[in-house]
mmCIF file of C-alpha atoms in Angstrom:
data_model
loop_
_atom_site.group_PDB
_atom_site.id
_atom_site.type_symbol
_atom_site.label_atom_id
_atom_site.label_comp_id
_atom_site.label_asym_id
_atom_site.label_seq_id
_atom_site.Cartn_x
_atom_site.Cartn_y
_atom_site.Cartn_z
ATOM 1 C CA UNK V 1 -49.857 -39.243 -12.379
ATOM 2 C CA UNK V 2 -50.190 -36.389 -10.395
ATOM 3 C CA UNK V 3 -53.963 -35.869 -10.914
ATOM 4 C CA UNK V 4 -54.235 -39.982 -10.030
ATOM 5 C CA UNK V 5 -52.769 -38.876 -6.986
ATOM 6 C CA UNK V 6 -54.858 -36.365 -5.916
ATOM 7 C CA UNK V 7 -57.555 -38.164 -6.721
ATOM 8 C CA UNK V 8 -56.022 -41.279 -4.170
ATOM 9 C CA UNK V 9 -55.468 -38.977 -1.605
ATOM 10 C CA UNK V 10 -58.985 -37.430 -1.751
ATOM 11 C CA UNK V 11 -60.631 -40.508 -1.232
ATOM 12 C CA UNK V 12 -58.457 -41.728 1.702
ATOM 13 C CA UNK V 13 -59.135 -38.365 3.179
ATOM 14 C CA UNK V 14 -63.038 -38.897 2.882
ATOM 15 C CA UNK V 15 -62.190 -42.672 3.913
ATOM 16 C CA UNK V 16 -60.754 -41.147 7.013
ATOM 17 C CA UNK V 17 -63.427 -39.005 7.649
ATOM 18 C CA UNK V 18 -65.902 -41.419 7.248
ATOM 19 C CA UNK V 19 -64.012 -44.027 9.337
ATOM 20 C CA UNK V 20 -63.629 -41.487 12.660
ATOM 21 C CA UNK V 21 -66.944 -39.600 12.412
ATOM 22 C CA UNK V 22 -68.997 -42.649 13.293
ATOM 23 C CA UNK V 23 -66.575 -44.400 15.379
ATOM 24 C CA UNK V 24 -68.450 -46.041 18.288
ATOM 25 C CA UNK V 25 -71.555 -46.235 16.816
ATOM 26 C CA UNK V 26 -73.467 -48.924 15.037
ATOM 27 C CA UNK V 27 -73.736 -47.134 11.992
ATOM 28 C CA UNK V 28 -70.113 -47.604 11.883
ATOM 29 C CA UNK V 29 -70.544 -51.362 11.137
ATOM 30 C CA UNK V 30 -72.401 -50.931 7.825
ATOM 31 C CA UNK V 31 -72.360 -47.587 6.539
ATOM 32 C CA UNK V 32 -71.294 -47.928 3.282
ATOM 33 C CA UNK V 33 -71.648 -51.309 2.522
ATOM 34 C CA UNK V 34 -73.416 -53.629 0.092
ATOM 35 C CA UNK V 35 -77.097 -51.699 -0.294
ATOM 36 C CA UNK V 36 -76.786 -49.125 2.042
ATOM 37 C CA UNK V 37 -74.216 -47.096 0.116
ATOM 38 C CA UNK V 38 -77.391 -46.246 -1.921
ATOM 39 C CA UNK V 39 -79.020 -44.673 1.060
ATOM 40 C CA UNK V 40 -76.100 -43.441 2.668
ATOM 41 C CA UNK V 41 -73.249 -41.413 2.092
ATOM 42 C CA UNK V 42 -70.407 -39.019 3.019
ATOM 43 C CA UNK V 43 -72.689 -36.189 2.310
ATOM 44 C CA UNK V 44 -75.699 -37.055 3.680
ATOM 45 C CA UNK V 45 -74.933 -38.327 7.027
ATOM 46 C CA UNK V 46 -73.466 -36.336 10.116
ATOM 47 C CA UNK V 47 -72.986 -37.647 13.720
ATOM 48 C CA UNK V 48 -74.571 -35.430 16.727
ATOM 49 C CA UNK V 49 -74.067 -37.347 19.739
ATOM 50 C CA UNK V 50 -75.272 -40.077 20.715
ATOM 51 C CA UNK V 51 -76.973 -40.535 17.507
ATOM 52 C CA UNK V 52 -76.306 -40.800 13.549
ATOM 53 C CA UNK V 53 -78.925 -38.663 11.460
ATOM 54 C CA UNK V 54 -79.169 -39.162 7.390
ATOM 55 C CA UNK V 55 -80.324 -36.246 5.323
ATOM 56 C CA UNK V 56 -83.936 -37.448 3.817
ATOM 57 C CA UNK V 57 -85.321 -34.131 2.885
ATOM 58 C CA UNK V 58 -84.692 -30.634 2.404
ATOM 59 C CA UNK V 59 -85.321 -30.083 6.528
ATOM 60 C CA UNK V 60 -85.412 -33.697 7.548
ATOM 61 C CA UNK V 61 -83.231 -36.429 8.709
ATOM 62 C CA UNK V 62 -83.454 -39.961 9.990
ATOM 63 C CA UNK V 63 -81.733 -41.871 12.794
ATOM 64 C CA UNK V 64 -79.426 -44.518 10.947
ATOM 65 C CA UNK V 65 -77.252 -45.387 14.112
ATOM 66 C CA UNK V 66 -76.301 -44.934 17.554
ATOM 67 C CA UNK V 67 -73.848 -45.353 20.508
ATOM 68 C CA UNK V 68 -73.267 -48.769 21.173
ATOM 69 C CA UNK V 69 -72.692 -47.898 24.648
ATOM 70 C CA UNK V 70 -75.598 -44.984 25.123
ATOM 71 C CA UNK V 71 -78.042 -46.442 28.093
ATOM 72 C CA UNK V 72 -80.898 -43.694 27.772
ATOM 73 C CA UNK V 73 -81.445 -41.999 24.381
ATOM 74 C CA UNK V 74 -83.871 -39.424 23.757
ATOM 75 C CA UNK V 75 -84.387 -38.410 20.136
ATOM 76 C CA UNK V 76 -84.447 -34.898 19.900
ATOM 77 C CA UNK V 77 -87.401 -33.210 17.446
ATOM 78 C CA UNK V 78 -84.549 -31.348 15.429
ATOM 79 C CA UNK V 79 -80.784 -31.327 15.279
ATOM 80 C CA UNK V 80 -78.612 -28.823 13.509
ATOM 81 C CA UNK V 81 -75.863 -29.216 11.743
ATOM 82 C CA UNK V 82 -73.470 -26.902 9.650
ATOM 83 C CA UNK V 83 -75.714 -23.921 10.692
ATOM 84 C CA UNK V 84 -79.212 -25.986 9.603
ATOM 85 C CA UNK V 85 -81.577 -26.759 11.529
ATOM 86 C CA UNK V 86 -83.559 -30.325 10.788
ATOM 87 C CA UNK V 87 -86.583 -31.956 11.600
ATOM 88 C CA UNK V 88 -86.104 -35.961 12.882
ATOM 89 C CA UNK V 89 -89.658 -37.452 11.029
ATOM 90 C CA UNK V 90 -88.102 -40.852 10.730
ATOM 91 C CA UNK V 91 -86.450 -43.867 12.181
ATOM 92 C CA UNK V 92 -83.966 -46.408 9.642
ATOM 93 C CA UNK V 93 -84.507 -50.107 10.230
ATOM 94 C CA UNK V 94 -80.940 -50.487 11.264
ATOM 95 C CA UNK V 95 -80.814 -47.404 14.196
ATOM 96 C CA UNK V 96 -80.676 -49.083 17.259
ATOM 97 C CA UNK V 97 -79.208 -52.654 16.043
ATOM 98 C CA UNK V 98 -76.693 -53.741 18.389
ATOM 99 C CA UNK V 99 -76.993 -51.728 20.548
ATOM 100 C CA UNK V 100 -76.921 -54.159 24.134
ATOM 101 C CA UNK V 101 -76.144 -51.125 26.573
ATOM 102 C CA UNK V 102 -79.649 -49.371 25.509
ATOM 103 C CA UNK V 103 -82.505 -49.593 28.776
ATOM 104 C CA UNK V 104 -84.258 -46.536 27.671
ATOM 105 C CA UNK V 105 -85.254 -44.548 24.307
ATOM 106 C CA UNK V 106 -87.887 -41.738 23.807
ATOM 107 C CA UNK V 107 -89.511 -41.480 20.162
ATOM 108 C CA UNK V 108 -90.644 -37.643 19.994
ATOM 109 C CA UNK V 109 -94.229 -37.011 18.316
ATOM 110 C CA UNK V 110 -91.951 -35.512 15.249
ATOM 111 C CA UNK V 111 -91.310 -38.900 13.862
ATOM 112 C CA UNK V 112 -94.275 -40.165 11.717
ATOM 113 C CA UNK V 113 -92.520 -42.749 10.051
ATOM 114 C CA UNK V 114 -89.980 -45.979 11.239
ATOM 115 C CA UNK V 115 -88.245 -48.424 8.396
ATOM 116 C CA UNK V 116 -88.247 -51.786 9.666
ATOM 117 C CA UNK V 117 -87.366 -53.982 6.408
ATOM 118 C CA UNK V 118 -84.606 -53.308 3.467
ATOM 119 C CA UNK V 119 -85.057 -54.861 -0.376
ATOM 120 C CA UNK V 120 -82.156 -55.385 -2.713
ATOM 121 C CA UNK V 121 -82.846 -56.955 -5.999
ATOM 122 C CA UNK V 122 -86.391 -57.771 -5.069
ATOM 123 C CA UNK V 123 -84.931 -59.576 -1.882
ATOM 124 C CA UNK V 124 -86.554 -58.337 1.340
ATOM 125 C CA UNK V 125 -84.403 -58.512 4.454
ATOM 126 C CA UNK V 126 -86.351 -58.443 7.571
ATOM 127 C CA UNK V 127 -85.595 -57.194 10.665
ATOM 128 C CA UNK V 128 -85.721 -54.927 13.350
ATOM 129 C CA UNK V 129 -84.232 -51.695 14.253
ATOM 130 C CA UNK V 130 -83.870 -52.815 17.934
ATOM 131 C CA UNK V 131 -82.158 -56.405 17.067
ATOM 132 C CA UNK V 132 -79.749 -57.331 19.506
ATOM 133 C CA UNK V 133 -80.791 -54.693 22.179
ATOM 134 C CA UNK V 134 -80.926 -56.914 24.690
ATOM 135 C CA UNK V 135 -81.071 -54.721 27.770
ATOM 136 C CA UNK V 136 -83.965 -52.693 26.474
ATOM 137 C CA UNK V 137 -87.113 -52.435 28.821
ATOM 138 C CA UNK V 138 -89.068 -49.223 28.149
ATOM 139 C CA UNK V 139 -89.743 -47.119 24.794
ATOM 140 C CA UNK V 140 -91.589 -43.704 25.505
ATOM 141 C CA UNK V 141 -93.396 -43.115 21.996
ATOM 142 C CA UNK V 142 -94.803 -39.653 22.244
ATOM 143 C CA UNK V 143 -96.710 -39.512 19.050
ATOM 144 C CA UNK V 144 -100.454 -39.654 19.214
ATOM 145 C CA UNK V 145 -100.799 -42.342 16.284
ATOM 146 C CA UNK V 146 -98.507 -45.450 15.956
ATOM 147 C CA UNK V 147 -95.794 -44.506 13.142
ATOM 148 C CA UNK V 148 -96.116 -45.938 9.832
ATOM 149 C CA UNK V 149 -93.873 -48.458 7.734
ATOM 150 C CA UNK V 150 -92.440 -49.545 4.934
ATOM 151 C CA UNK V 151 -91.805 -51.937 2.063
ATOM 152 C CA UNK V 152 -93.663 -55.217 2.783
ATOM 153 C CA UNK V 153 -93.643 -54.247 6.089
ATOM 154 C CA UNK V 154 -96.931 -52.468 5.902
ATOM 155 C CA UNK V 155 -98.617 -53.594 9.569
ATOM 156 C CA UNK V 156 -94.908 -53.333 11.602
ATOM 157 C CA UNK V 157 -94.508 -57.383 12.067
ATOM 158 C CA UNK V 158 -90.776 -56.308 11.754
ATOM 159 C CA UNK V 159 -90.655 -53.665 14.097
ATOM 160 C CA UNK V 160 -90.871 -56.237 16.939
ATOM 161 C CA UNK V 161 -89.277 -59.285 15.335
ATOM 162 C CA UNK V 162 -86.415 -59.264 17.619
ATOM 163 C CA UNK V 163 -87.352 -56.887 20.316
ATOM 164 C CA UNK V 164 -86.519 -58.281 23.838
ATOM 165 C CA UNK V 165 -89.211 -60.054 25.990
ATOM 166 C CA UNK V 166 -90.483 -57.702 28.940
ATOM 167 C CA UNK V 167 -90.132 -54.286 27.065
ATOM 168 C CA UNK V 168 -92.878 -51.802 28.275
ATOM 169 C CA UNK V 169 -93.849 -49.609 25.201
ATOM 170 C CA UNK V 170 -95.437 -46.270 26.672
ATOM 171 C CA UNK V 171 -97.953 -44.062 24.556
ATOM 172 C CA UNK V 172 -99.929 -40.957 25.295
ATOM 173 C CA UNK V 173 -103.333 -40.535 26.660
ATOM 174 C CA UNK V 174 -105.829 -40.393 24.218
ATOM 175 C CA UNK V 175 -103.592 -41.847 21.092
ATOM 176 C CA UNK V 176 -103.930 -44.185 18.886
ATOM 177 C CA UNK V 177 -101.920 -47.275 18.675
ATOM 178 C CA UNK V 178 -104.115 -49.972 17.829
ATOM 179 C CA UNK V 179 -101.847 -50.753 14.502
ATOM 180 C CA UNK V 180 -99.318 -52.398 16.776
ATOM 181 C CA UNK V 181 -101.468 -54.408 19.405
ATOM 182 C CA UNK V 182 -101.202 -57.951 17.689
ATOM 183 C CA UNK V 183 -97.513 -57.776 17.231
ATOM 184 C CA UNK V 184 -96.171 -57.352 20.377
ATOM 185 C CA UNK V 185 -96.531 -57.450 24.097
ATOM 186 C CA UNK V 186 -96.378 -54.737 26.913
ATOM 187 C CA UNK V 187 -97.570 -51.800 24.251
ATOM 188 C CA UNK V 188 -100.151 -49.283 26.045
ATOM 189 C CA UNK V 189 -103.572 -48.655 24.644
ATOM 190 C CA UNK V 190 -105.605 -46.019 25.914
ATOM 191 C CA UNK V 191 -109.994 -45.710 25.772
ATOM 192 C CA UNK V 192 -111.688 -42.875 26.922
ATOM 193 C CA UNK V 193 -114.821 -42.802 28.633
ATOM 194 C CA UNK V 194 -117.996 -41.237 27.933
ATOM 195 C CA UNK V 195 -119.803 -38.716 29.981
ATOM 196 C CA UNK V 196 -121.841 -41.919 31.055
ATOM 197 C CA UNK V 197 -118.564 -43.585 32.936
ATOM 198 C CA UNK V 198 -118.941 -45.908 29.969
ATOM 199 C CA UNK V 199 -116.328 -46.940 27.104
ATOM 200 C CA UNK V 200 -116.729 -49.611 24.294
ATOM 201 C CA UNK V 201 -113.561 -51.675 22.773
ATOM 202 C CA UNK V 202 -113.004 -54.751 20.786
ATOM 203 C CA UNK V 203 -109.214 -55.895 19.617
ATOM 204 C CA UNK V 204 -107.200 -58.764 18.261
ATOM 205 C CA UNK V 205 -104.898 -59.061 20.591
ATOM 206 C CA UNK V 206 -105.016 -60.474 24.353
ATOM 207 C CA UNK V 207 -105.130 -56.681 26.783
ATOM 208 C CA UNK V 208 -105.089 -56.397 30.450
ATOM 209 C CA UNK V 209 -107.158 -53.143 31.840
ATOM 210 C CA UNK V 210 -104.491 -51.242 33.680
ATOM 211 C CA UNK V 211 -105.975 -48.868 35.350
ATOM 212 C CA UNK V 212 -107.063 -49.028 39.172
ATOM 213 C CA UNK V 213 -110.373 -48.594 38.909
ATOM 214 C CA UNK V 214 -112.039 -49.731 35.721
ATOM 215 C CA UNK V 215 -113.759 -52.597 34.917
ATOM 216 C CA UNK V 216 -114.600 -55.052 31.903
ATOM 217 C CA UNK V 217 -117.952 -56.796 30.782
ATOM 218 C CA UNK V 218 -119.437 -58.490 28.423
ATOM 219 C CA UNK V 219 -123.213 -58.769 28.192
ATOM 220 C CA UNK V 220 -124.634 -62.518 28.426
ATOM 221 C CA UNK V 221 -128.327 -63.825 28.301
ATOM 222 C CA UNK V 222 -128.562 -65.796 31.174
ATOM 223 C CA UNK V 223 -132.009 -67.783 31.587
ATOM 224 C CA UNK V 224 -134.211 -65.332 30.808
ATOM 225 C CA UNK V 225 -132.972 -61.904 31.342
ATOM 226 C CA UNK V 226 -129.335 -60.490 30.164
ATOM 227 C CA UNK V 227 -126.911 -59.317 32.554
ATOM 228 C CA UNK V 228 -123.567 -57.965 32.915
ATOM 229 C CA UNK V 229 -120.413 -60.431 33.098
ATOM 230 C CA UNK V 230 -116.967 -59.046 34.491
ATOM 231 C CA UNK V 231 -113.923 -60.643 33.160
ATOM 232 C CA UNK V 232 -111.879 -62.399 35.421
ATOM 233 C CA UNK V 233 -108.357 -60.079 36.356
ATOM 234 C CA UNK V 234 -109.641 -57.295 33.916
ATOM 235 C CA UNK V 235 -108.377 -59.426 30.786
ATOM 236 C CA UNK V 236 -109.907 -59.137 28.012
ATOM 237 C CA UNK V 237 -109.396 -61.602 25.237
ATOM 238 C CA UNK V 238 -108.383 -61.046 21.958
ATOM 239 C CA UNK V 239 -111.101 -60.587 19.876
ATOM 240 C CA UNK V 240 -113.759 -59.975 22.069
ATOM 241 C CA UNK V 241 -116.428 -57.137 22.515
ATOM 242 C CA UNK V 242 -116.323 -55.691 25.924
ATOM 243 C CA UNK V 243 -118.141 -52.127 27.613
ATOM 244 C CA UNK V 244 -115.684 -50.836 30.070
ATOM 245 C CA UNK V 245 -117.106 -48.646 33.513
ATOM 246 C CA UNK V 246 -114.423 -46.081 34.525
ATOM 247 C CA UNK V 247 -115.048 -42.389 35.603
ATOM 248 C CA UNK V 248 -116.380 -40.129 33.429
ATOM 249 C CA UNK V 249 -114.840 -38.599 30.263
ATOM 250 C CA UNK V 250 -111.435 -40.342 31.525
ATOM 251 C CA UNK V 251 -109.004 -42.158 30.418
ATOM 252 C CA UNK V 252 -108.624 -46.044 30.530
ATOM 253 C CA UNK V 253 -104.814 -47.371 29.833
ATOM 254 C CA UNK V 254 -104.712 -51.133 28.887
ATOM 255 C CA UNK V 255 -101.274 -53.074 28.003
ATOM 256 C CA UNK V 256 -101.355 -56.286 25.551
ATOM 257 C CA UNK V 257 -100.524 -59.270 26.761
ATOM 258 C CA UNK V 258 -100.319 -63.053 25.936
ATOM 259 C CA UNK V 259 -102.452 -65.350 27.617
ATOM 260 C CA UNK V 260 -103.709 -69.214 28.042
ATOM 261 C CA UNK V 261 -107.010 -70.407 27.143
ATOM 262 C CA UNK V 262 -106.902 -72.014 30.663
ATOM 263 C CA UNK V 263 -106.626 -68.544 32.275
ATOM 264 C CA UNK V 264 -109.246 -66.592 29.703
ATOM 265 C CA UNK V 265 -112.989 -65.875 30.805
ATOM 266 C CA UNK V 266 -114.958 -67.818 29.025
ATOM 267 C CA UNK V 267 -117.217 -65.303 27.004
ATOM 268 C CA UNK V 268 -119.186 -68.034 24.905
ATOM 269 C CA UNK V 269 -122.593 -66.316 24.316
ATOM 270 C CA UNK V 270 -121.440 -62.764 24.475
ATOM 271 C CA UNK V 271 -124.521 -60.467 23.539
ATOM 272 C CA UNK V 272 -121.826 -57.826 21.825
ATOM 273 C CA UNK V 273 -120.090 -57.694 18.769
ATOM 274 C CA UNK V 274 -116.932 -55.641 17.407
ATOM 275 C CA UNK V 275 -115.081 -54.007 15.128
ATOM 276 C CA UNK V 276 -111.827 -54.034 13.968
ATOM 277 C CA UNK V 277 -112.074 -51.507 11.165
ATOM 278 C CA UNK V 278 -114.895 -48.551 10.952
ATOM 279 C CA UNK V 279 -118.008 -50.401 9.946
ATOM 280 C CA UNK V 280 -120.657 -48.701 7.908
ATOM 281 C CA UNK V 281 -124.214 -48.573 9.074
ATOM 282 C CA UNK V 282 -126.649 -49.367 5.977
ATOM 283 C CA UNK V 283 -129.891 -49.038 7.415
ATOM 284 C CA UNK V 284 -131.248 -46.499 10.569
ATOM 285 C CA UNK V 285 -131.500 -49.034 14.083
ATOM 286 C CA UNK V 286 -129.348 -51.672 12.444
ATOM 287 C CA UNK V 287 -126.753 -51.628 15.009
ATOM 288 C CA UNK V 288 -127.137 -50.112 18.856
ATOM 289 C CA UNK V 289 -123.902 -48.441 20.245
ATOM 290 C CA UNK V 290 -122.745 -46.843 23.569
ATOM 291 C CA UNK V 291 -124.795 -43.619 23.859
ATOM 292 C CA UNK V 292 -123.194 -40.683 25.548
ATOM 293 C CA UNK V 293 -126.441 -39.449 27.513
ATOM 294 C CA UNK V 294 -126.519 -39.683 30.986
ATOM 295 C CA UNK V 295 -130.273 -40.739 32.010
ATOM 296 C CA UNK V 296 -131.383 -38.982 35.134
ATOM 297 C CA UNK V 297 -131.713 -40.601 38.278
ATOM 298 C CA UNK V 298 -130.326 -43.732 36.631
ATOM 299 C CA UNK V 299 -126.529 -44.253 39.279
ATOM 300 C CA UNK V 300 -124.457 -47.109 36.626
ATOM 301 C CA UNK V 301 -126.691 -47.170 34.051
ATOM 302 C CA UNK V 302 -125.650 -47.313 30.883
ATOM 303 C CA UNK V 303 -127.905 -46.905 27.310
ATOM 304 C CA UNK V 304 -127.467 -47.815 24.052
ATOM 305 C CA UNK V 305 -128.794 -46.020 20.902
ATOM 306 C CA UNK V 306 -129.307 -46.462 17.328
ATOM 307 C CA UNK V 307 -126.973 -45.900 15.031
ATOM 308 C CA UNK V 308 -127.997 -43.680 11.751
ATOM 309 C CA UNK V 309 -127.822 -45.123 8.100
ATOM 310 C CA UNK V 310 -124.993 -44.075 6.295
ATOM 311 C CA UNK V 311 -122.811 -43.341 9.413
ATOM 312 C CA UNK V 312 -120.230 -45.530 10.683
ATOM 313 C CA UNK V 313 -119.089 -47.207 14.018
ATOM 314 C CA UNK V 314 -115.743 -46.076 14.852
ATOM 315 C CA UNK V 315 -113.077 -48.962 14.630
ATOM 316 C CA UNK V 316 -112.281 -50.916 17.827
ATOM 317 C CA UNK V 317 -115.981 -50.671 19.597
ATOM 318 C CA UNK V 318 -118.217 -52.786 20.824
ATOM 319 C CA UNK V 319 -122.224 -52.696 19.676
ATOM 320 C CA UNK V 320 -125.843 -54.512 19.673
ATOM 321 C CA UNK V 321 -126.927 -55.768 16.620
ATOM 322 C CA UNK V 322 -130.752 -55.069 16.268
ATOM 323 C CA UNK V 323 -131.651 -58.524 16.052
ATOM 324 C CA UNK V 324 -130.124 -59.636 19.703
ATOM 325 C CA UNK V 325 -131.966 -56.114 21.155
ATOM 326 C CA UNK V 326 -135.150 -57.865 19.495
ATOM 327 C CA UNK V 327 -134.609 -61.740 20.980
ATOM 328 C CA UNK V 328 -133.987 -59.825 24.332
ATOM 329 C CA UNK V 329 -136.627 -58.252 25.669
ATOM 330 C CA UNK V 330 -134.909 -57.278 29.092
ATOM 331 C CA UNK V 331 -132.767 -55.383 26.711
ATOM 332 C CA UNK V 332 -135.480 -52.665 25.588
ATOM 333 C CA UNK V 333 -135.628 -49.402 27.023
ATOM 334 C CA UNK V 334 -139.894 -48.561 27.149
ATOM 335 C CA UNK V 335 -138.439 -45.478 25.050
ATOM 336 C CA UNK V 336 -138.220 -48.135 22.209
ATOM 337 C CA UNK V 337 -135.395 -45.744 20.987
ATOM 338 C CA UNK V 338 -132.408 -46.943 22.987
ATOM 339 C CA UNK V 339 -131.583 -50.136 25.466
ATOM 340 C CA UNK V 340 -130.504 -49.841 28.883
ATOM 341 C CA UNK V 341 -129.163 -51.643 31.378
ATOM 342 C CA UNK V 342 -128.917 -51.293 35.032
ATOM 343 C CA UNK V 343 -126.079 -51.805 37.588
ATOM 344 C CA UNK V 344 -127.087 -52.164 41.121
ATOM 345 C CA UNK V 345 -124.626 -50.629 43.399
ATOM 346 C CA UNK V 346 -124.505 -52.966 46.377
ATOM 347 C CA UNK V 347 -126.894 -52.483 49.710
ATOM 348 C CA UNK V 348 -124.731 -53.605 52.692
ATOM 349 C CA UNK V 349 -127.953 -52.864 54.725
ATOM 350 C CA UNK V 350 -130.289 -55.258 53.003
ATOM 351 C CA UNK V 351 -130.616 -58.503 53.845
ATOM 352 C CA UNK V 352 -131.601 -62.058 51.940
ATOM 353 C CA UNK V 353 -128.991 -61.998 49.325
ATOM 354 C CA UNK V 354 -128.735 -65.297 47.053
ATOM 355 C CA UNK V 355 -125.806 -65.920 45.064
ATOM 356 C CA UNK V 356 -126.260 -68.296 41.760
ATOM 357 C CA UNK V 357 -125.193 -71.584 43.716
ATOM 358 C CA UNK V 358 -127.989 -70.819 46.143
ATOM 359 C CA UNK V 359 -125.575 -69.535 49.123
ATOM 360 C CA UNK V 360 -127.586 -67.079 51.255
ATOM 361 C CA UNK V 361 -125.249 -63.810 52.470
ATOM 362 C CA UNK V 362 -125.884 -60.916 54.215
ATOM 363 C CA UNK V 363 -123.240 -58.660 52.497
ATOM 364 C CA UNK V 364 -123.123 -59.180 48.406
ATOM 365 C CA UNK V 365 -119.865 -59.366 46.858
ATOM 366 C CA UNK V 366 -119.071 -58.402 43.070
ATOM 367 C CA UNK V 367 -121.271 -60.949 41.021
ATOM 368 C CA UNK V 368 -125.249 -61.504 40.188
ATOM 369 C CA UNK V 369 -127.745 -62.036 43.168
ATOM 370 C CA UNK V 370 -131.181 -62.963 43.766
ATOM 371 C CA UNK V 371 -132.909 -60.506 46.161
ATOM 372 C CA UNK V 372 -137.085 -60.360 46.523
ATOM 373 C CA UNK V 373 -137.306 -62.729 43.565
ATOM 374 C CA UNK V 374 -135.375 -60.359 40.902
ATOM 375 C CA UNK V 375 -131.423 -60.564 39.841
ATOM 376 C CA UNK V 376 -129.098 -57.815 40.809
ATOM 377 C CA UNK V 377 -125.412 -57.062 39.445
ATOM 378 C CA UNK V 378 -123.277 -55.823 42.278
ATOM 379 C CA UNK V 379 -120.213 -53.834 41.247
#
């Protein structure tokens, strides 16, 4: 009787524990119940304010919950506790659920991985870990690639299921977050230019060119000659193969976005393709991609080159295919090694400018004009 006790009074004391140490916090809604007592546990989970961390490896933790009333969080890249110091390399699918006071949270480039689904008896239960945070606006993800997932949650649809409408996602310059793009709106992408000025892309997902001044194209045969075609407002539509002009070696910051057909350029006969995934290159001059040389003398001109058998184009670019450089002439560089093509920077001074609709002008505007018989792109 005594040992029953004991036994009673052990558990109400870890009971107790359990009840005030998380108090305040999400975490405190579902710690130990139905499948997450096999994840979490007395043991294994400690509270440093504002957040809940579970023990996941000998010098790692997770988040698994948070103040319900925290505004800003910023996840630290280690937290101690009883005299260890861990790592955070993880986010739980339930860490930030409920939580309707949170505007801000910072991700730290320690956390490579983020759960966004749960299975129980070969039951998946999707959902987010930012459900219900209905105040959130901006998430400051610091790490250079976008984090990985898990269960049948493999490309992050989850991650965003319930995330609120408006939320800016900031990344870093020159990382990689492509992963995300189709799932959700306001996430920053970033391109870097060559020593050229010039930058290829090509995603599935609707973006809007962010920074001041950069611009989009896509090449179009027109007639007889090809030329280069800006996209109206800098948007480029999902799925299409654009060559971006920017400063040199610099980087270009576009957000997703969602848009109408109504409001999309219409890029019907677009010269470029894309990838989506690295492609390999079977045979030498099958493809033509943005080369990084700068060709002397030549102010906005940009080159393409051949691409190498065996070799592959990097995912997300834009290229030729050999057979439109060889149904367009105007295309060919007389090096027969690479294509160019000029932009004309615009000559206030000349006169005897004619737009396409035939309207004469002294002073040519962005767009394609007819001057001494030839066509001119002015930028």
């Amino acid at each position: 009787m005594k040992k029953l006790l004991l036994l009673l009074c052990i558990t109400c004391s870890i009971a107790s524990i359990a009840a005030t140490r998380f108090e305040g916090t999400n975490f405190d809604k579902y710690k130990f119940d139905f499948f997450h007592a096999r994840y979490y546990n007395a043991n294994n989970t400690f509270y440093v304010a504002p957040l809940v961390y579970t023990i996941t490896g000998s010098n790692t933790v997770s988040v698994s919950g948070a103040d319900l009333t925290a505004k800003d969080i910023v996840i630290p890249e280690t937290v101690a506790n009883n005299g260890k110091t861990y790592s955070v390399t993880s986010i739980h699918g339930y860490a930030f659920q409920w939580c309707s006071t949170l505007e801000t949270l910072t991700i730290p480039s320690t956390v490579n991985y983020i759960y966004t689904s749960t299975s129980q008896e070969k039951t998946v239960y999707s959902s987010g870990p930012f459900t219900g945070c209905k105040n959130l606006r901006t998430i400051n993800n610091l790490a250079m690639k976008a984090q990985g997932f898990w269960n049948s949650d493999a490309k992050g649809r989850n991650l965003f299921r319930d995330i609120a409408t408006g939320v800016t996602i900031n990344t870093p310059k020159g990382s990689d977050y492509t992963a995300w793009a189709k799932y959700v709106n306001g996430l920053k992408l970033h391109v870097t230019t060559k020593a050229t000025g010039w930058a290829s892309f090509c995603i599935d997902k609707d973006v809007k060119i962010e920074t001041a001044d950069a611009v989009a194209y896509f090449i179009k045969k027109n007639s007889i000659k090809s030329s280069f075609t800006e996209l109206h407002g800098n948007i480029i539509p999902a799925g299409t193969a654009v060559i971006i002009k920017g400063r040199a070696n610099s980087d270009i910051t576009l957000s997703t976005t969602s848009i109408s057909p109504d409001a999309a350029t219409d890029t019907t006969g677009n010269l470029l393709a894309g990838t989506l995934e690295p492609k390999k290159v079977d045979n030498n001059g099958q493809f033509y991609v943005l080369s990084n040389v700068i060709s002397a003398g030549k102010t906005g001109f940009t080159t393409f080159e051949p691409v190498s058998a065996g070799t592959y184009i990097g995912k997300n670019q834009a290229y030729l295919p050999s057979e439109i450089i060889a149904e367009n002439a105007d295309l060919k560089h007389k090096a027969k090694t690479t294509t160019g093509i000029s932009i004309a920077t615009a000559e206030t001074t000349d006169t005897g400018y004619t737009d396409l609709s035939g309207r004469r002008t002294k002073h040519p505007n962005k767009g394609i004009y007819i001057q001494k018989g030839k066509k001119k792109f002015y930028k």
